[in-house]
């Protein structure tokens, strides 16, 4: 057999494999049409590499049960969910704050499809500066008495990361149960030796979706992007800040880091605690699962506050894109304004339609994005979507005071969402995310004021600006836009 014949056979095999995988994508995976066409193009235009890329990035986890906790019935969540659903359906649900009732449909959707219990007595603080957020977190860590659950997508081995790990190690030495969960991809720069003292003190670590073979992670495309901290089951943190010096504004590439994070007291902490336990039990090695004990869900102050909160999580294992659906519902409910801050603006057609309809209906739609990329390809995909929303009458602002990483949406100054999900397909369909949906006028009005203050440090980007972009920028946008469904 000649070299040419061997080469011909290899090409034939690759061609057949491409057809097989294209058939899997189209007929078995049941993806949306845009994602399907993007993967079919990858497979046919780069046959061998496309096959490898599909194995790494193209898996579908929708049908898999990844998260489980046998003790979940012991905390009464299932009974509470059933009770809340029945009360909402029968119009007899007691809203402590009567203004929350106008968001009943959104609350019901999140409850039925995401098991997101509505908690009504919470105190919620907002952090928009990394220094202040981490100082508050350090104080709470130092005051911990029973347990600390610590989960971040990015945990760096730098000055801030070292400081926090030392503080957690000290608490472990004092007898506090400390667990650290981090994502392998996001925290790839941290080494196991960083946890030697922590482990020696009795602390535990787990890695989400670690590689099973050296140098290759076949679940690379599915990352746990959540940021959750629970202190003694009473204090909860979630939002956009990861753990690294750049989040304190110490990276000259980005400058000041503008993000949004929440500190919560009240029953919403129980929902965050449940989310952490589910994630930990999925990732924990040697079956070091967390089992129910009262200390994990202590009684909380019934007068902690009057802020209504739903904790909503989503991921590629979910049937529905929960957080995206929540955003769309909020936007379609808008009567006056929609304010969005996001580092990546790559909405799918459904979310783009919702924003466009709102803008065309006279709703004041404002979107704020960074003036510099942390991921260039995603940055150009963001710009490729800006023109469409500008044409509908929305306003776009480019944040100039450093890098904006906040993931927030505020509607009518009445309802808002803060969390880990960006406006892109990766957050909505591929990453594991968590957001707090907050039904409280004073909180949402404060969020709107924060947005308006950020506008003073931003440049408005108009449709005329967009039309003047160079041919080179247009080319980069076109390529990025074409592949945006699988970015």
CSV table of C-alpha atoms in Angstrom, one decimal:
chain,number,residue,atom,x,y,z
A,1,UNK,CA,0.0,0.0,0.0
A,2,UNK,CA,1.4,3.4,-1.0
A,3,UNK,CA,1.6,6.5,1.2
A,4,UNK,CA,-1.0,8.1,-1.0
A,5,UNK,CA,-3.4,5.2,-0.5
A,6,UNK,CA,-2.8,5.4,3.3
A,7,UNK,CA,-3.4,9.1,3.3
A,8,UNK,CA,-6.6,8.6,1.3
A,9,UNK,CA,-7.9,6.0,3.8
A,10,UNK,CA,-7.2,8.4,6.7
A,11,UNK,CA,-9.1,11.2,5.0
A,12,UNK,CA,-12.0,8.9,4.3
A,13,UNK,CA,-12.1,7.8,7.9
A,14,UNK,CA,-12.0,11.5,9.1
A,15,UNK,CA,-14.8,12.3,6.6
A,16,UNK,CA,-17.0,9.5,8.0
A,17,UNK,CA,-16.3,10.5,11.6
A,18,UNK,CA,-17.2,14.1,10.8
A,19,UNK,CA,-20.5,12.8,9.3
A,20,UNK,CA,-21.2,10.7,12.4
A,21,UNK,CA,-20.4,13.5,14.8
A,22,UNK,CA,-22.4,16.0,12.8
A,23,UNK,CA,-25.3,13.5,13.0
A,24,UNK,CA,-24.9,13.2,16.7
A,25,UNK,CA,-25.0,17.0,17.1
A,26,UNK,CA,-28.1,17.4,14.9
A,27,UNK,CA,-30.2,14.4,15.8
A,28,UNK,CA,-29.2,13.3,19.3
A,29,UNK,CA,-27.8,16.3,21.2
A,30,UNK,CA,-30.8,18.5,20.5
A,31,UNK,CA,-28.8,21.7,20.7
A,32,UNK,CA,-30.2,25.0,19.5
A,33,UNK,CA,-29.8,25.7,15.8
A,34,UNK,CA,-27.1,28.4,16.1
A,35,UNK,CA,-24.8,26.2,18.2
A,36,UNK,CA,-25.5,23.2,16.0
A,37,UNK,CA,-24.4,25.1,12.8
A,38,UNK,CA,-21.3,26.5,14.6
A,39,UNK,CA,-20.2,22.9,15.5
A,40,UNK,CA,-21.0,21.5,12.1
A,41,UNK,CA,-18.8,24.2,10.5
A,42,UNK,CA,-16.0,23.4,12.9
A,43,UNK,CA,-16.2,19.7,12.1
A,44,UNK,CA,-16.3,20.1,8.3
A,45,UNK,CA,-13.8,23.0,7.9
A,46,UNK,CA,-11.1,21.6,10.3
A,47,UNK,CA,-11.7,17.9,10.1
A,48,UNK,CA,-9.1,16.4,12.5
A,49,UNK,CA,-8.7,19.3,14.9
A,50,UNK,CA,-12.5,19.8,14.8
A,51,UNK,CA,-13.0,16.2,16.0
A,52,UNK,CA,-10.6,16.9,19.0
A,53,UNK,CA,-12.3,20.2,19.8
A,54,UNK,CA,-15.7,18.5,19.8
A,55,UNK,CA,-14.5,15.8,22.3
A,56,UNK,CA,-13.2,18.5,24.6
A,57,UNK,CA,-15.7,21.3,24.2
A,58,UNK,CA,-18.8,19.7,22.7
A,59,UNK,CA,-20.1,17.3,25.4
A,60,UNK,CA,-23.7,17.7,26.4
A,61,UNK,CA,-24.3,17.2,30.1
A,62,UNK,CA,-28.0,18.0,30.1
A,63,UNK,CA,-29.1,14.4,30.6
A,64,UNK,CA,-26.7,13.7,33.5
A,65,UNK,CA,-27.5,13.9,37.2
A,66,UNK,CA,-24.4,15.5,38.6
A,67,UNK,CA,-25.5,16.9,41.9
A,68,UNK,CA,-27.1,14.9,44.7
A,69,UNK,CA,-27.5,15.2,48.5
A,70,UNK,CA,-29.3,12.4,50.3
A,71,UNK,CA,-29.9,14.5,53.3
A,72,UNK,CA,-31.7,17.3,51.5
A,73,UNK,CA,-35.1,16.1,52.8
A,74,UNK,CA,-33.9,16.7,56.4
A,75,UNK,CA,-33.8,20.4,56.0
A,76,UNK,CA,-37.4,20.6,54.7
A,77,UNK,CA,-36.7,22.3,51.4
A,78,UNK,CA,-38.9,19.9,49.4
A,79,UNK,CA,-41.9,20.5,51.7
A,80,UNK,CA,-41.3,24.3,51.6
A,81,UNK,CA,-41.1,24.3,47.8
A,82,UNK,CA,-44.4,22.5,47.5
A,83,UNK,CA,-46.0,24.8,50.0
A,84,UNK,CA,-44.9,27.9,48.3
A,85,UNK,CA,-46.0,26.7,44.8
A,86,UNK,CA,-49.4,25.8,46.1
A,87,UNK,CA,-49.7,29.2,47.9
A,88,UNK,CA,-48.7,31.1,44.8
A,89,UNK,CA,-51.0,29.2,42.6
A,90,UNK,CA,-54.0,29.7,44.9
A,91,UNK,CA,-53.1,33.4,45.4
A,92,UNK,CA,-52.8,33.0,49.2
A,93,UNK,CA,-49.0,33.5,49.5
A,94,UNK,CA,-48.1,36.0,52.2
A,95,UNK,CA,-45.7,38.6,51.0
A,96,UNK,CA,-44.2,40.4,53.9
A,97,UNK,CA,-43.4,43.3,51.6
A,98,UNK,CA,-46.6,43.9,49.5
A,99,UNK,CA,-44.6,45.4,46.7
A,100,UNK,CA,-43.0,42.0,46.0
A,101,UNK,CA,-46.4,40.7,44.8
A,102,UNK,CA,-45.9,42.4,41.4
A,103,UNK,CA,-43.0,40.0,40.7
A,104,UNK,CA,-45.1,36.9,41.4
A,105,UNK,CA,-44.8,35.5,37.9
A,106,UNK,CA,-40.9,35.7,38.0
A,107,UNK,CA,-40.8,34.2,41.5
A,108,UNK,CA,-43.1,31.4,40.4
A,109,UNK,CA,-41.0,30.6,37.4
A,110,UNK,CA,-37.8,30.4,39.4
A,111,UNK,CA,-39.5,28.3,42.1
A,112,UNK,CA,-41.1,25.7,39.9
A,113,UNK,CA,-38.3,25.3,37.4
A,114,UNK,CA,-35.2,25.8,39.7
A,115,UNK,CA,-36.5,24.9,43.2
A,116,UNK,CA,-35.6,28.5,44.2
A,117,UNK,CA,-37.4,29.1,47.5
A,118,UNK,CA,-38.4,32.8,48.1
A,119,UNK,CA,-36.8,34.0,51.3
A,120,UNK,CA,-38.2,37.2,52.6
A,121,UNK,CA,-36.3,38.2,55.7
A,122,UNK,CA,-32.8,39.0,54.6
A,123,UNK,CA,-30.3,41.8,55.0
A,124,UNK,CA,-28.2,42.4,51.9
A,125,UNK,CA,-25.1,44.6,51.6
A,126,UNK,CA,-23.5,45.6,48.3
A,127,UNK,CA,-19.7,45.7,47.6
A,128,UNK,CA,-18.4,47.4,44.5
A,129,UNK,CA,-14.8,47.7,45.6
A,130,UNK,CA,-12.5,44.7,46.0
A,131,UNK,CA,-10.6,46.1,49.0
A,132,UNK,CA,-13.8,46.6,51.0
A,133,UNK,CA,-15.3,43.3,50.0
A,134,UNK,CA,-12.2,41.3,51.0
A,135,UNK,CA,-11.7,43.2,54.3
A,136,UNK,CA,-15.3,42.4,55.3
A,137,UNK,CA,-14.8,38.7,54.3
A,138,UNK,CA,-11.6,38.5,56.3
A,139,UNK,CA,-13.4,39.8,59.4
A,140,UNK,CA,-16.1,37.3,59.0
A,141,UNK,CA,-13.6,34.5,58.5
A,142,UNK,CA,-11.7,35.5,61.7
A,143,UNK,CA,-15.0,35.5,63.6
A,144,UNK,CA,-16.1,32.1,62.4
A,145,UNK,CA,-16.9,29.5,65.2
A,146,UNK,CA,-18.3,26.4,63.5
A,147,UNK,CA,-17.6,26.1,59.8
A,148,UNK,CA,-16.4,28.0,56.7
A,149,UNK,CA,-17.4,26.9,53.2
A,150,UNK,CA,-15.3,28.7,50.6
A,151,UNK,CA,-15.9,28.3,46.8
A,152,UNK,CA,-14.4,30.3,44.0
A,153,UNK,CA,-13.8,29.9,40.3
A,154,UNK,CA,-10.4,31.6,40.5
A,155,UNK,CA,-8.2,31.2,43.5
A,156,UNK,CA,-4.7,32.5,42.9
A,157,UNK,CA,-1.4,31.8,44.6
A,158,UNK,CA,-0.6,35.5,45.0
A,159,UNK,CA,-0.6,38.0,47.8
A,160,UNK,CA,-4.4,38.0,48.3
A,161,UNK,CA,-4.8,34.3,47.8
A,162,UNK,CA,-2.0,33.5,50.3
A,163,UNK,CA,-3.4,35.9,52.9
A,164,UNK,CA,-6.9,34.2,52.7
A,165,UNK,CA,-5.5,30.7,52.7
A,166,UNK,CA,-3.4,31.6,55.8
A,167,UNK,CA,-6.5,32.9,57.5
A,168,UNK,CA,-8.5,29.8,56.7
A,169,UNK,CA,-5.6,27.6,57.9
A,170,UNK,CA,-5.6,29.5,61.2
A,171,UNK,CA,-9.4,28.8,61.7
A,172,UNK,CA,-8.8,25.2,60.8
A,173,UNK,CA,-6.2,25.0,63.6
A,174,UNK,CA,-8.7,26.5,66.0
A,175,UNK,CA,-11.1,23.6,65.2
A,176,UNK,CA,-13.4,25.3,62.7
A,177,UNK,CA,-14.4,23.0,59.9
A,178,UNK,CA,-13.0,24.6,56.7
A,179,UNK,CA,-13.7,23.4,53.2
A,180,UNK,CA,-12.3,25.0,50.0
A,181,UNK,CA,-13.8,24.2,46.6
A,182,UNK,CA,-12.2,25.6,43.5
A,183,UNK,CA,-12.4,25.0,39.7
A,184,UNK,CA,-9.4,23.4,38.2
A,185,UNK,CA,-9.4,25.5,35.0
A,186,UNK,CA,-10.1,28.8,36.7
A,187,UNK,CA,-7.6,28.1,39.5
A,188,UNK,CA,-5.0,26.3,37.3
A,189,UNK,CA,-2.2,28.6,38.6
A,190,UNK,CA,-2.5,27.4,42.2
A,191,UNK,CA,-0.4,24.4,43.2
A,192,UNK,CA,-1.2,21.7,45.8
A,193,UNK,CA,1.8,22.8,47.9
A,194,UNK,CA,-0.1,26.0,48.6
A,195,UNK,CA,-2.5,23.9,50.8
A,196,UNK,CA,0.1,21.9,52.7
A,197,UNK,CA,-0.3,23.8,56.0
A,198,UNK,CA,-4.0,24.0,55.4
A,199,UNK,CA,-4.4,20.3,55.0
A,200,UNK,CA,-2.1,19.7,58.0
A,201,UNK,CA,-4.4,21.8,60.1
A,202,UNK,CA,-7.4,19.6,59.1
A,203,UNK,CA,-8.7,21.7,56.3
A,204,UNK,CA,-10.2,20.0,53.2
A,205,UNK,CA,-10.0,20.9,49.6
A,206,UNK,CA,-11.9,19.7,46.5
A,207,UNK,CA,-11.4,20.4,42.8
A,208,UNK,CA,-14.4,20.7,40.5
A,209,UNK,CA,-14.1,18.6,37.3
A,210,UNK,CA,-10.4,17.8,37.6
A,211,UNK,CA,-8.6,16.1,34.8
A,212,UNK,CA,-8.5,12.3,34.9
A,213,UNK,CA,-5.5,11.9,32.6
A,214,UNK,CA,-2.4,14.1,32.5
A,215,UNK,CA,-2.6,17.4,30.5
A,216,UNK,CA,-6.1,16.6,29.1
A,217,UNK,CA,-9.4,17.5,30.6
A,218,UNK,CA,-12.3,16.2,28.6
A,219,UNK,CA,-14.7,18.4,30.6
A,220,UNK,CA,-12.7,21.6,30.0
A,221,UNK,CA,-15.6,23.4,28.5
A,222,UNK,CA,-17.8,23.0,31.6
A,223,UNK,CA,-16.5,25.0,34.5
A,224,UNK,CA,-17.9,25.9,37.9
A,225,UNK,CA,-18.0,29.7,37.8
A,226,UNK,CA,-19.8,30.1,41.1
A,227,UNK,CA,-18.4,32.2,44.0
A,228,UNK,CA,-19.9,31.3,47.3
A,229,UNK,CA,-18.7,31.7,50.9
A,230,UNK,CA,-20.8,30.6,53.9
A,231,UNK,CA,-19.7,31.4,57.5
A,232,UNK,CA,-21.3,29.4,60.2
A,233,UNK,CA,-24.5,29.0,58.1
A,234,UNK,CA,-25.4,32.6,59.0
A,235,UNK,CA,-23.4,34.8,56.6
A,236,UNK,CA,-23.3,34.3,52.9
A,237,UNK,CA,-21.3,35.9,50.0
A,238,UNK,CA,-21.8,35.7,46.3
A,239,UNK,CA,-21.1,37.9,43.3
A,240,UNK,CA,-18.5,38.6,40.7
A,241,UNK,CA,-15.2,38.9,42.6
A,242,UNK,CA,-12.7,36.0,42.5
A,243,UNK,CA,-9.6,35.7,44.7
A,244,UNK,CA,-6.6,37.3,43.1
A,245,UNK,CA,-4.5,40.5,43.3
A,246,UNK,CA,-6.1,41.9,40.1
A,247,UNK,CA,-9.5,42.0,41.9
A,248,UNK,CA,-7.9,44.5,44.3
A,249,UNK,CA,-6.9,46.6,41.3
A,250,UNK,CA,-3.2,45.6,41.5
A,251,UNK,CA,-2.8,44.4,37.9
A,252,UNK,CA,-1.5,47.3,35.7
A,253,UNK,CA,-3.1,45.7,32.7
A,254,UNK,CA,-6.6,46.2,34.0
A,255,UNK,CA,-6.1,49.0,36.6
A,256,UNK,CA,-9.0,49.5,39.0
A,257,UNK,CA,-11.3,46.4,39.1
A,258,UNK,CA,-15.0,47.4,39.3
A,259,UNK,CA,-17.2,44.5,40.3
A,260,UNK,CA,-20.3,43.8,42.4
A,261,UNK,CA,-20.6,41.3,45.3
A,262,UNK,CA,-23.2,40.7,48.0
A,263,UNK,CA,-23.0,39.9,51.7
A,264,UNK,CA,-26.2,38.4,53.0
A,265,UNK,CA,-27.8,37.6,56.4
A,266,UNK,CA,-31.0,35.6,56.7
A,267,UNK,CA,-32.7,32.6,55.1
A,268,UNK,CA,-31.1,33.2,51.7
A,269,UNK,CA,-27.9,31.9,53.3
A,270,UNK,CA,-29.5,28.5,53.6
A,271,UNK,CA,-30.1,28.4,49.9
A,272,UNK,CA,-26.4,29.3,49.3
A,273,UNK,CA,-25.4,26.6,51.8
A,274,UNK,CA,-27.4,24.0,49.9
A,275,UNK,CA,-25.8,25.0,46.6
A,276,UNK,CA,-22.3,24.7,48.1
A,277,UNK,CA,-23.1,21.3,49.6
A,278,UNK,CA,-24.4,20.0,46.3
A,279,UNK,CA,-21.2,21.3,44.5
A,280,UNK,CA,-18.9,19.9,47.2
A,281,UNK,CA,-20.5,16.4,47.2
A,282,UNK,CA,-20.1,16.2,43.4
A,283,UNK,CA,-16.5,17.2,43.6
A,284,UNK,CA,-15.2,15.7,46.9
A,285,UNK,CA,-12.7,12.9,46.5
A,286,UNK,CA,-12.9,9.7,48.4
A,287,UNK,CA,-16.6,10.3,49.1
A,288,UNK,CA,-15.9,12.9,51.8
A,289,UNK,CA,-19.5,14.1,51.4
A,290,UNK,CA,-21.1,16.6,53.7
A,291,UNK,CA,-23.9,15.1,55.8
A,292,UNK,CA,-26.7,16.9,57.5
A,293,UNK,CA,-26.1,18.5,60.9
A,294,UNK,CA,-27.9,21.3,62.6
A,295,UNK,CA,-24.8,23.5,62.6
A,296,UNK,CA,-25.0,23.8,58.8
A,297,UNK,CA,-28.5,25.4,59.0
A,298,UNK,CA,-28.8,27.2,62.2
A,299,UNK,CA,-31.8,29.3,63.2
A,300,UNK,CA,-31.4,32.8,61.8
A,301,UNK,CA,-32.6,36.1,63.2
A,302,UNK,CA,-36.2,36.4,61.9
A,303,UNK,CA,-35.7,40.2,62.0
A,304,UNK,CA,-32.5,40.2,59.9
A,305,UNK,CA,-34.1,42.4,57.3
A,306,UNK,CA,-37.0,42.7,54.9
A,307,UNK,CA,-35.3,42.0,51.5
A,308,UNK,CA,-36.8,39.2,49.5
A,309,UNK,CA,-34.3,37.0,47.7
A,310,UNK,CA,-34.3,34.0,45.5
A,311,UNK,CA,-31.0,32.1,44.9
A,312,UNK,CA,-31.0,30.8,41.3
A,313,UNK,CA,-28.4,28.4,39.9
A,314,UNK,CA,-27.9,27.1,36.4
A,315,UNK,CA,-25.6,24.8,34.5
A,316,UNK,CA,-25.2,22.5,31.5
A,317,UNK,CA,-26.9,19.7,33.5
A,318,UNK,CA,-30.2,21.8,33.6
A,319,UNK,CA,-33.1,21.3,31.3
A,320,UNK,CA,-33.7,25.1,31.2
A,321,UNK,CA,-31.3,28.0,31.1
A,322,UNK,CA,-32.6,29.3,34.4
A,323,UNK,CA,-30.7,32.5,34.9
A,324,UNK,CA,-31.1,33.6,31.3
A,325,UNK,CA,-34.8,32.9,31.5
A,326,UNK,CA,-34.9,35.1,34.6
A,327,UNK,CA,-33.2,37.9,32.8
A,328,UNK,CA,-35.6,37.7,29.9
A,329,UNK,CA,-38.6,37.7,32.2
A,330,UNK,CA,-37.3,40.7,34.0
A,331,UNK,CA,-36.7,42.6,30.7
A,332,UNK,CA,-40.1,41.8,29.4
A,333,UNK,CA,-41.7,43.1,32.6
A,334,UNK,CA,-39.9,46.4,32.3
A,335,UNK,CA,-42.0,49.5,32.1
A,336,UNK,CA,-39.4,52.2,32.6
A,337,UNK,CA,-35.8,51.1,32.6
A,338,UNK,CA,-33.3,48.2,32.2
A,339,UNK,CA,-29.7,48.7,33.4
A,340,UNK,CA,-27.2,46.0,32.6
A,341,UNK,CA,-23.5,45.7,33.5
A,342,UNK,CA,-21.5,42.9,32.0
A,343,UNK,CA,-17.9,42.2,30.9
A,344,UNK,CA,-19.2,40.2,28.0
A,345,UNK,CA,-22.3,41.1,26.0
A,346,UNK,CA,-23.0,38.1,23.7
A,347,UNK,CA,-26.7,37.5,24.0
A,348,UNK,CA,-28.4,34.7,22.1
A,349,UNK,CA,-31.4,35.5,19.9
A,350,UNK,CA,-34.0,35.2,22.6
A,351,UNK,CA,-32.3,37.6,25.0
A,352,UNK,CA,-31.4,40.0,22.2
A,353,UNK,CA,-35.1,40.0,21.1
A,354,UNK,CA,-36.2,40.8,24.6
A,355,UNK,CA,-33.8,43.8,24.9
A,356,UNK,CA,-34.7,45.0,21.4
A,357,UNK,CA,-38.5,44.8,22.2
A,358,UNK,CA,-37.9,46.7,25.4
A,359,UNK,CA,-35.9,49.4,23.7
A,360,UNK,CA,-38.4,49.7,20.8
A,361,UNK,CA,-41.2,50.0,23.3
A,362,UNK,CA,-39.7,53.1,24.8
A,363,UNK,CA,-38.0,51.4,27.8
A,364,UNK,CA,-34.8,53.1,28.8
A,365,UNK,CA,-32.3,50.3,28.1
A,366,UNK,CA,-28.7,51.0,29.1
A,367,UNK,CA,-25.8,48.5,28.8
A,368,UNK,CA,-22.3,49.1,30.3
A,369,UNK,CA,-19.3,47.1,29.1
A,370,UNK,CA,-15.5,47.4,29.6
A,371,UNK,CA,-13.2,49.5,27.5
A,372,UNK,CA,-10.6,46.8,27.3
A,373,UNK,CA,-10.6,43.0,26.8
A,374,UNK,CA,-9.6,40.3,29.3
A,375,UNK,CA,-10.4,37.8,26.5
A,376,UNK,CA,-9.9,39.5,23.1
A,377,UNK,CA,-12.0,37.1,21.0
A,378,UNK,CA,-14.9,37.4,23.4
A,379,UNK,CA,-14.4,41.2,23.4
A,380,UNK,CA,-14.9,41.4,19.7
A,381,UNK,CA,-17.9,39.2,19.9
A,382,UNK,CA,-19.3,41.7,22.4
A,383,UNK,CA,-18.8,44.5,19.9
A,384,UNK,CA,-20.5,42.5,17.2
A,385,UNK,CA,-23.7,42.6,19.2
A,386,UNK,CA,-23.6,46.3,20.1
A,387,UNK,CA,-24.7,47.6,16.7
A,388,UNK,CA,-27.9,45.7,16.8
A,389,UNK,CA,-29.0,47.0,20.2
A,390,UNK,CA,-27.9,50.5,19.3
A,391,UNK,CA,-30.2,50.5,16.3
A,392,UNK,CA,-33.1,49.6,18.5
A,393,UNK,CA,-32.5,52.7,20.6
A,394,UNK,CA,-30.6,51.3,23.5
A,395,UNK,CA,-27.7,53.2,25.1
A,396,UNK,CA,-24.3,51.7,25.4
A,397,UNK,CA,-21.6,52.9,27.8
A,398,UNK,CA,-17.9,52.0,27.8
A,399,UNK,CA,-16.5,52.0,31.4
A,400,UNK,CA,-13.2,53.9,31.4
A,401,UNK,CA,-12.1,53.7,35.1
A,402,UNK,CA,-10.3,50.4,34.8
A,403,UNK,CA,-12.1,47.1,34.1
A,404,UNK,CA,-15.8,46.4,34.8
A,405,UNK,CA,-16.5,42.8,35.7
A,406,UNK,CA,-19.9,43.3,37.4
A,407,UNK,CA,-22.8,41.0,36.4
A,408,UNK,CA,-25.9,42.9,37.2
A,409,UNK,CA,-29.3,43.8,35.9
A,410,UNK,CA,-31.8,46.3,37.4
A,411,UNK,CA,-35.3,46.7,36.1
A,412,UNK,CA,-37.5,49.8,36.9
A,413,UNK,CA,-35.5,50.3,40.1
A,414,UNK,CA,-37.7,47.6,41.6
A,415,UNK,CA,-36.1,44.2,40.9
A,416,UNK,CA,-32.5,43.3,40.3
A,417,UNK,CA,-30.1,40.4,39.9
A,418,UNK,CA,-26.5,40.1,41.0
A,419,UNK,CA,-24.3,37.1,40.6
A,420,UNK,CA,-21.7,35.2,38.6
A,421,UNK,CA,-23.5,34.9,35.2
A,422,UNK,CA,-22.3,37.0,32.3
A,423,UNK,CA,-24.5,37.8,29.3
A,424,UNK,CA,-23.2,35.1,27.0
A,425,UNK,CA,-23.8,31.5,26.0
A,426,UNK,CA,-21.0,30.2,28.2
A,427,UNK,CA,-22.7,31.5,31.4
A,428,UNK,CA,-26.2,30.6,30.3
A,429,UNK,CA,-25.5,27.1,28.9
A,430,UNK,CA,-22.0,25.8,29.7
A,431,UNK,CA,-20.8,27.1,33.1
A,432,UNK,CA,-22.3,26.4,36.5
A,433,UNK,CA,-23.5,29.7,37.8
A,434,UNK,CA,-25.4,31.3,40.7
A,435,UNK,CA,-27.3,34.6,40.9
A,436,UNK,CA,-29.4,36.3,43.6
A,437,UNK,CA,-32.7,37.7,42.3
A,438,UNK,CA,-33.6,40.5,44.7
A,439,UNK,CA,-37.2,41.9,45.0
A,440,UNK,CA,-36.7,45.0,47.1
A,441,UNK,CA,-37.2,48.6,45.9
A,442,UNK,CA,-34.6,50.3,48.1
A,443,UNK,CA,-32.0,47.8,47.1
A,444,UNK,CA,-32.7,48.0,43.4
A,445,UNK,CA,-32.9,51.8,43.6
A,446,UNK,CA,-29.4,51.8,45.1
A,447,UNK,CA,-28.2,49.5,42.3
A,448,UNK,CA,-29.6,51.9,39.8
A,449,UNK,CA,-27.8,54.8,41.5
A,450,UNK,CA,-24.5,52.8,41.4
A,451,UNK,CA,-25.0,52.3,37.6
A,452,UNK,CA,-25.7,56.0,37.1
A,453,UNK,CA,-22.5,56.9,39.1
A,454,UNK,CA,-20.5,54.5,36.9
A,455,UNK,CA,-21.9,56.3,33.9
A,456,UNK,CA,-20.0,59.4,35.0
A,457,UNK,CA,-16.8,57.4,34.5
A,458,UNK,CA,-17.9,56.0,31.2
A,459,UNK,CA,-18.1,57.1,27.6
A,460,UNK,CA,-21.3,56.8,25.7
A,461,UNK,CA,-20.8,54.7,22.6
A,462,UNK,CA,-23.2,55.8,19.9
A,463,UNK,CA,-24.5,54.2,16.7
A,464,UNK,CA,-22.5,56.8,14.8
A,465,UNK,CA,-19.3,55.7,16.6
A,466,UNK,CA,-20.1,52.1,15.8
A,467,UNK,CA,-20.5,52.8,12.1
A,468,UNK,CA,-17.1,54.5,11.9
A,469,UNK,CA,-15.2,51.4,13.0
A,470,UNK,CA,-12.4,50.2,10.7
A,471,UNK,CA,-12.5,47.3,8.2
A,472,UNK,CA,-10.1,45.4,10.4
A,473,UNK,CA,-12.4,45.7,13.4
A,474,UNK,CA,-15.4,44.7,11.3
A,475,UNK,CA,-13.5,41.6,10.1
A,476,UNK,CA,-12.7,40.6,13.7
A,477,UNK,CA,-16.2,41.2,14.8
A,478,UNK,CA,-17.6,39.1,11.9
A,479,UNK,CA,-15.4,36.1,12.8
A,480,UNK,CA,-16.2,36.4,16.5
A,481,UNK,CA,-19.9,36.8,15.9
A,482,UNK,CA,-20.0,33.7,13.7
A,483,UNK,CA,-18.5,31.6,16.5
A,484,UNK,CA,-20.2,33.3,19.4
A,485,UNK,CA,-22.7,30.4,20.1
A,486,UNK,CA,-19.8,28.2,21.1
A,487,UNK,CA,-17.5,30.8,22.8
